[in-house]
PDB file of C-alpha atoms in Angstrom:
ATOM      1  CA  MET A 156       8.714  19.925  36.115  1.00 63.00           C
ATOM      2  CA  LYS A 157       6.120  17.329  37.383  1.00 76.00           C
ATOM      3  CA  PRO A 158       6.432  13.954  35.204  1.00 75.00           C
ATOM      4  CA  SER A 159       4.054  13.208  32.819  1.00 74.00           C
ATOM      5  CA  LEU A 160       1.286  10.618  33.438  1.00 71.00           C
ATOM      6  CA  LEU A 161       2.975   8.369  30.624  1.00 72.00           C
ATOM      7  CA  SER A 162       5.967   8.635  32.053  1.00 72.00           C
ATOM      8  CA  ARG A 163       4.524   8.026  35.945  1.00 75.00           C
ATOM      9  CA  ALA A 164       2.689   4.923  34.700  1.00 69.00           C
ATOM     10  CA  SER A 165       5.371   3.658  33.062  1.00 69.00           C
ATOM     11  CA  GLN A 166       7.403   3.772  36.316  1.00 73.00           C
ATOM     12  CA  ARG A 167       5.039   1.906  38.305  1.00 77.00           C
ATOM     13  CA  ALA A 168       4.075  -0.557  35.805  1.00 67.00           C
ATOM     14  CA  GLY A 169       6.313  -1.010  33.390  1.00 74.00           C
ATOM     15  CA  GLU A 170       5.039  -1.569  29.819  1.00 77.00           C
ATOM     16  CA  ALA A 171       1.995  -2.527  31.402  1.00 83.00           C
ATOM     17  CA  GLY A 172       1.288   1.237  32.708  1.00 81.00           C
ATOM     18  CA  ALA A 173       2.103   2.355  29.501  1.00 85.00           C
ATOM     19  CA  GLY A 174       0.022  -0.024  27.474  1.00 89.00           C
ATOM     20  CA  VAL A 175      -2.688   1.123  29.800  1.00 90.00           C
ATOM     21  CA  TYR A 176      -1.967   4.810  29.079  1.00 90.00           C
ATOM     22  CA  THR A 177      -2.228   4.314  25.326  1.00 93.00           C
ATOM     23  CA  ALA A 178      -5.305   1.803  25.620  1.00 94.00           C
ATOM     24  CA  VAL A 179      -7.825   4.156  27.225  1.00 95.00           C
ATOM     25  CA  LEU A 180      -6.512   7.278  25.462  1.00 95.00           C
ATOM     26  CA  SER A 181      -6.814   5.519  22.418  1.00 97.00           C
ATOM     27  CA  LEU A 182     -10.236   3.861  23.289  1.00 98.00           C
ATOM     28  CA  ILE A 183     -11.572   7.839  24.498  1.00 97.00           C
ATOM     29  CA  VAL A 184     -10.409   9.696  21.320  1.00 97.00           C
ATOM     30  CA  LEU A 185     -11.607   6.706  18.897  1.00 98.00           C
ATOM     31  CA  ALA A 186     -14.804   6.184  20.587  1.00 98.00           C
ATOM     32  CA  ALA A 187     -15.306   9.995  20.544  1.00 98.00           C
ATOM     33  CA  SER A 188     -14.580  10.297  16.864  1.00 98.00           C
ATOM     34  CA  GLY A 189     -16.813   7.254  16.100  1.00 98.00           C
ATOM     35  CA  ALA A 190     -19.519   9.009  17.992  1.00 98.00           C
ATOM     36  CA  ILE A 191     -19.010  12.406  15.680  1.00 98.00           C
ATOM     37  CA  GLY A 192     -19.011  10.006  12.805  1.00 97.00           C
ATOM     38  CA  LEU A 193     -22.554   8.572  14.231  1.00 98.00           C
ATOM     39  CA  LEU A 194     -23.998  11.955  14.571  1.00 98.00           C
ATOM     40  CA  LEU A 195     -23.128  13.245  10.939  1.00 97.00           C
ATOM     41  CA  SER A 196     -23.785   9.676   9.158  1.00 96.00           C
ATOM     42  CA  SER A 197     -20.236  10.035   7.986  1.00 96.00           C
ATOM     43  CA  PRO A 198     -17.441   8.032   8.047  1.00 94.00           C
ATOM     44  CA  TRP A 199     -15.058   9.777  11.122  1.00 97.00           C
ATOM     45  CA  LEU A 200     -13.802   6.489  12.322  1.00 97.00           C
ATOM     46  CA  PHE A 201     -11.759   4.876   9.771  1.00 97.00           C
ATOM     47  CA  PRO A 202      -8.443   1.990   9.699  1.00 96.00           C
ATOM     48  CA  SER A 203      -5.844   4.441   9.613  1.00 97.00           C
ATOM     49  CA  LEU A 204      -6.589   6.589  12.627  1.00 98.00           C
ATOM     50  CA  GLY A 205      -6.012   3.617  15.182  1.00 97.00           C
ATOM     51  CA  PRO A 206      -2.318   3.509  14.436  1.00 97.00           C
ATOM     52  CA  THR A 207      -2.326   7.197  14.253  1.00 97.00           C
ATOM     53  CA  VAL A 208      -3.722   7.455  18.141  1.00 97.00           C
ATOM     54  CA  MET A 209      -1.431   4.197  18.999  1.00 96.00           C
ATOM     55  CA  LEU A 210       2.028   6.009  18.143  1.00 95.00           C
ATOM     56  CA  ILE A 211      -0.159   9.517  19.427  1.00 95.00           C
ATOM     57  CA  PHE A 212      -0.472   8.130  23.165  1.00 94.00           C
ATOM     58  CA  GLY A 213       2.132   5.037  22.818  1.00 93.00           C
ATOM     59  CA  ALA A 214       5.046   6.523  21.661  1.00 92.00           C
ATOM     60  CA  PRO A 215       4.951  10.481  22.167  1.00 91.00           C
ATOM     61  CA  SER A 216       8.568  11.229  21.311  1.00 88.00           C
ATOM     62  CA  ASP A 217       8.663   9.247  18.221  1.00 92.00           C
ATOM     63  CA  LYS A 218       9.200  11.809  15.275  1.00 93.00           C
ATOM     64  CA  SER A 219       6.455   9.942  13.525  1.00 94.00           C
ATOM     65  CA  SER A 220       3.782  10.821  15.965  1.00 93.00           C
ATOM     66  CA  ARG A 221       4.359  14.495  15.752  1.00 93.00           C
ATOM     67  CA  PRO A 222       1.063  16.558  14.762  1.00 94.00           C
ATOM     68  CA  VAL A 223       2.801  17.790  11.664  1.00 95.00           C
ATOM     69  CA  ASN A 224       3.730  14.562  10.922  1.00 96.00           C
ATOM     70  CA  ALA A 225       0.566  12.902  11.379  1.00 96.00           C
ATOM     71  CA  ALA A 226      -1.812  16.056   9.555  1.00 97.00           C
ATOM     72  CA  VAL A 227       1.136  16.326   6.399  1.00 98.00           C
ATOM     73  CA  GLY A 228       0.952  12.346   6.101  1.00 98.00           C
ATOM     74  CA  HIS A 229      -2.388  11.733   6.142  1.00 98.00           C
ATOM     75  CA  ALA A 230      -3.061  15.113   4.143  1.00 98.00           C
ATOM     76  CA  VAL A 231      -0.562  13.711   1.284  1.00 98.00           C
ATOM     77  CA  GLY A 232      -2.162  10.328   1.701  1.00 98.00           C
ATOM     78  CA  ILE A 233      -5.348  11.424   0.556  1.00 98.00           C
ATOM     79  CA  VAL A 234      -3.935  13.633  -2.394  1.00 98.00           C
ATOM     80  CA  ALA A 235      -1.915  10.811  -3.427  1.00 98.00           C
ATOM     81  CA  GLY A 236      -5.158   8.405  -3.123  1.00 98.00           C
ATOM     82  CA  VAL A 237      -7.524  10.672  -4.881  1.00 98.00           C
ATOM     83  CA  ALA A 238      -4.911  11.604  -8.040  1.00 98.00           C
ATOM     84  CA  CYS A 239      -4.444   7.676  -8.084  1.00 98.00           C
ATOM     85  CA  LEU A 240      -7.951   6.981  -8.449  1.00 98.00           C
ATOM     86  CA  PHE A 241      -8.875   9.181 -11.252  1.00 98.00           C
ATOM     87  CA  LEU A 242      -5.307   8.380 -13.121  1.00 98.00           C
ATOM     88  CA  PHE A 243      -6.032   4.660 -13.104  1.00 98.00           C
ATOM     89  CA  GLY A 244      -9.932   5.561 -13.713  1.00 97.00           C
ATOM     90  CA  MET A 245     -11.301   3.735 -10.682  1.00 98.00           C
ATOM     91  CA  ASN A 246     -13.034   6.741 -10.064  1.00 96.00           C
ATOM     92  CA  GLY A 247     -17.063   6.186  -8.985  1.00 95.00           C
ATOM     93  CA  LYS A 248     -16.614   2.604  -9.383  1.00 97.00           C
ATOM     94  CA  PRO A 249     -17.530  -0.261  -6.363  1.00 97.00           C
ATOM     95  CA  SER A 250     -14.570   0.046  -4.115  1.00 97.00           C
ATOM     96  CA  ALA A 251     -12.318  -2.662  -4.445  1.00 97.00           C
ATOM     97  CA  PRO A 252     -13.327  -4.127  -1.042  1.00 96.00           C
ATOM     98  CA  SER A 253     -16.864  -4.616  -2.624  1.00 96.00           C
ATOM     99  CA  ALA A 254     -15.981  -5.170  -6.315  1.00 96.00           C
ATOM    100  CA  GLY A 255     -13.099  -7.206  -6.033  1.00 96.00           C
ATOM    101  CA  LEU A 256      -9.074  -6.132  -6.798  1.00 97.00           C
ATOM    102  CA  SER A 257      -8.687  -5.376 -10.735  1.00 97.00           C
ATOM    103  CA  VAL A 258      -5.566  -4.073 -12.254  1.00 98.00           C
ATOM    104  CA  GLY A 259      -6.681  -0.636 -12.057  1.00 98.00           C
ATOM    105  CA  TYR A 260      -6.862  -0.283  -8.041  1.00 98.00           C
ATOM    106  CA  VAL A 261      -4.155  -2.399  -7.998  1.00 98.00           C
ATOM    107  CA  LEU A 262      -1.818   0.355  -9.671  1.00 98.00           C
ATOM    108  CA  ALA A 263      -3.756   2.877  -8.119  1.00 98.00           C
ATOM    109  CA  GLY A 264      -3.219   1.620  -4.685  1.00 98.00           C
ATOM    110  CA  ALA A 265       0.601   0.378  -4.748  1.00 98.00           C
ATOM    111  CA  LEU A 266       1.386   3.464  -6.813  1.00 98.00           C
ATOM    112  CA  SER A 267      -0.817   6.090  -3.859  1.00 98.00           C
ATOM    113  CA  VAL A 268       1.973   4.542  -1.010  1.00 98.00           C
ATOM    114  CA  ALA A 269       5.179   4.787  -3.091  1.00 98.00           C
ATOM    115  CA  ILE A 270       4.303   8.899  -4.006  1.00 98.00           C
ATOM    116  CA  THR A 271       2.819   9.277  -0.369  1.00 98.00           C
ATOM    117  CA  ALA A 272       6.202   7.336   1.049  1.00 98.00           C
ATOM    118  CA  PHE A 273       8.290   9.385  -0.978  1.00 98.00           C
ATOM    119  CA  VAL A 274       7.145  12.606  -0.597  1.00 98.00           C
ATOM    120  CA  LEU A 275       6.857  12.236   3.193  1.00 98.00           C
ATOM    121  CA  HIS A 276      10.745  10.813   3.418  1.00 98.00           C
ATOM    122  CA  ALA A 277      11.541  14.455   0.862  1.00 98.00           C
ATOM    123  CA  LEU A 278      10.103  16.120   3.728  1.00 98.00           C
ATOM    124  CA  LYS A 279      11.473  14.213   6.554  1.00 97.00           C
ATOM    125  CA  LEU A 280       7.904  14.150   7.994  1.00 97.00           C
ATOM    126  CA  GLN A 281       7.340  10.479   7.902  1.00 96.00           C
ATOM    127  CA  HIS A 282       3.706   8.974   9.525  1.00 97.00           C
ATOM    128  CA  PRO A 283       3.447   5.425   8.672  1.00 98.00           C
ATOM    129  CA  PRO A 284      -0.459   4.899   9.246  1.00 98.00           C
ATOM    130  CA  ALA A 285      -0.761   7.535   6.068  1.00 98.00           C
ATOM    131  CA  GLY A 286       0.169   4.663   3.843  1.00 98.00           C
ATOM    132  CA  ALA A 287      -3.684   3.396   5.184  1.00 98.00           C
ATOM    133  CA  THR A 288      -5.016   6.575   4.482  1.00 98.00           C
ATOM    134  CA  THR A 289      -3.770   6.556   0.673  1.00 98.00           C
ATOM    135  CA  LEU A 290      -4.740   2.799   0.384  1.00 98.00           C
ATOM    136  CA  ILE A 291      -8.654   3.698   1.641  1.00 98.00           C
ATOM    137  CA  VAL A 292      -9.214   6.594  -0.705  1.00 98.00           C
ATOM    138  CA  SER A 293      -6.947   4.745  -3.761  1.00 98.00           C
ATOM    139  CA  LEU A 294      -9.094   1.557  -3.325  1.00 98.00           C
ATOM    140  CA  GLY A 295     -12.347   3.362  -3.279  1.00 98.00           C
ATOM    141  CA  VAL A 296     -13.443   2.823   0.351  1.00 98.00           C
ATOM    142  CA  ILE A 297     -13.756   6.280   1.212  1.00 98.00           C
ATOM    143  CA  ALA A 298     -13.697   8.046  -2.161  1.00 96.00           C
ATOM    144  CA  THR A 299     -16.389  10.659  -2.498  1.00 97.00           C
ATOM    145  CA  PRO A 300     -15.994  14.423  -1.939  1.00 97.00           C
ATOM    146  CA  PRO A 301     -18.271  14.474   1.206  1.00 97.00           C
ATOM    147  CA  GLY A 302     -16.456  11.082   2.434  1.00 97.00           C
ATOM    148  CA  ILE A 303     -13.058  12.418   1.942  1.00 98.00           C
ATOM    149  CA  LEU A 304     -13.885  15.823   3.743  1.00 98.00           C
ATOM    150  CA  ALA A 305     -15.023  13.651   6.277  1.00 98.00           C
ATOM    151  CA  MET A 306     -11.752  12.001   6.636  1.00 98.00           C
ATOM    152  CA  ALA A 307      -9.848  14.951   7.347  1.00 98.00           C
ATOM    153  CA  ALA A 308     -11.875  16.149   9.765  1.00 98.00           C
ATOM    154  CA  ALA A 309     -11.818  13.074  11.879  1.00 98.00           C
ATOM    155  CA  ILE A 310      -7.891  13.561  11.398  1.00 98.00           C
ATOM    156  CA  ALA A 311      -7.581  16.990  12.508  1.00 98.00           C
ATOM    157  CA  PHE A 312     -10.185  15.945  15.360  1.00 98.00           C
ATOM    158  CA  THR A 313      -8.120  12.835  16.334  1.00 97.00           C
ATOM    159  CA  ILE A 314      -4.480  14.728  15.848  1.00 96.00           C
ATOM    160  CA  ILE A 315      -5.772  17.955  18.101  1.00 95.00           C
ATOM    161  CA  VAL A 316      -7.431  15.954  21.125  1.00 96.00           C
ATOM    162  CA  GLY A 317      -4.744  13.297  20.825  1.00 95.00           C
ATOM    163  CA  TRP A 318      -1.948  16.105  21.528  1.00 93.00           C
ATOM    164  CA  GLY A 319      -4.810  18.117  23.712  1.00 93.00           C
ATOM    165  CA  VAL A 320      -4.938  15.151  26.049  1.00 93.00           C
ATOM    166  CA  ASN A 321      -1.208  14.298  26.061  1.00 91.00           C
ATOM    167  CA  TRP A 322      -0.372  18.167  26.458  1.00 90.00           C
ATOM    168  CA  ALA A 323      -3.039  18.315  29.530  1.00 89.00           C
ATOM    169  CA  LEU A 324      -1.377  14.735  31.365  1.00 89.00           C
ATOM    170  CA  GLY A 325       1.955  16.142  31.129  1.00 87.00           C
ATOM    171  CA  GLU A 326       3.410  14.791  28.081  1.00 87.00           C
ATOM    172  CA  ARG A 327       5.983  17.016  26.416  1.00 72.00           C
ATOM    173  CA  PRO A 328       7.905  15.258  23.959  1.00 62.00           C
ATOM    174  CA  ALA A 329      10.563  18.312  22.206  1.00 55.00           C
ATOM    175  CA  GLY A 330      10.002  19.390  18.835  1.00 58.00           C
ATOM    176  CA  VAL A 331       6.290  18.342  18.799  1.00 53.00           C
ATOM    177  CA  VAL A 332       5.760  20.779  16.177  1.00 50.00           C
ATOM    178  CA  GLY A 333       8.670  20.766  14.075  1.00 46.00           C
TER     179      GLY A 333
END
């Protein structure tokens, strides 16, 4: 089997080669996601996608970058964020970045990350960027049903396209699914 493009880039140029691979593919996937967001006037580009693509392209053999980890991680983060937003009565209020932190947002944010970390650890499906996803939701940055659906679609798009590109370029890490 021919070595992947990432392996060849690393062999030829060391860390700089791997960095170029990661940077170029991250740029392409995030620009595509952002373009979809522009077309749909929807939040298809948000902070937790950045570390997700960095893991997918920069550390494809790391367990936390596997598609199942990313999908479950972000899903748990979204659910925990929504639950904590409602639990502390912050749903429908201006977001923490707009209105400033309140006790409700601090509690919602901290608990949502704790729940996300606990569930992902218990499932053995850690994906650190999910901690950012849950904060985005629990702090009210993206908290409407259409916004949450757009987040989920952008996450699915990013995972599918990211791993599709890796696969097409020869990256075949062991245990991609489980």
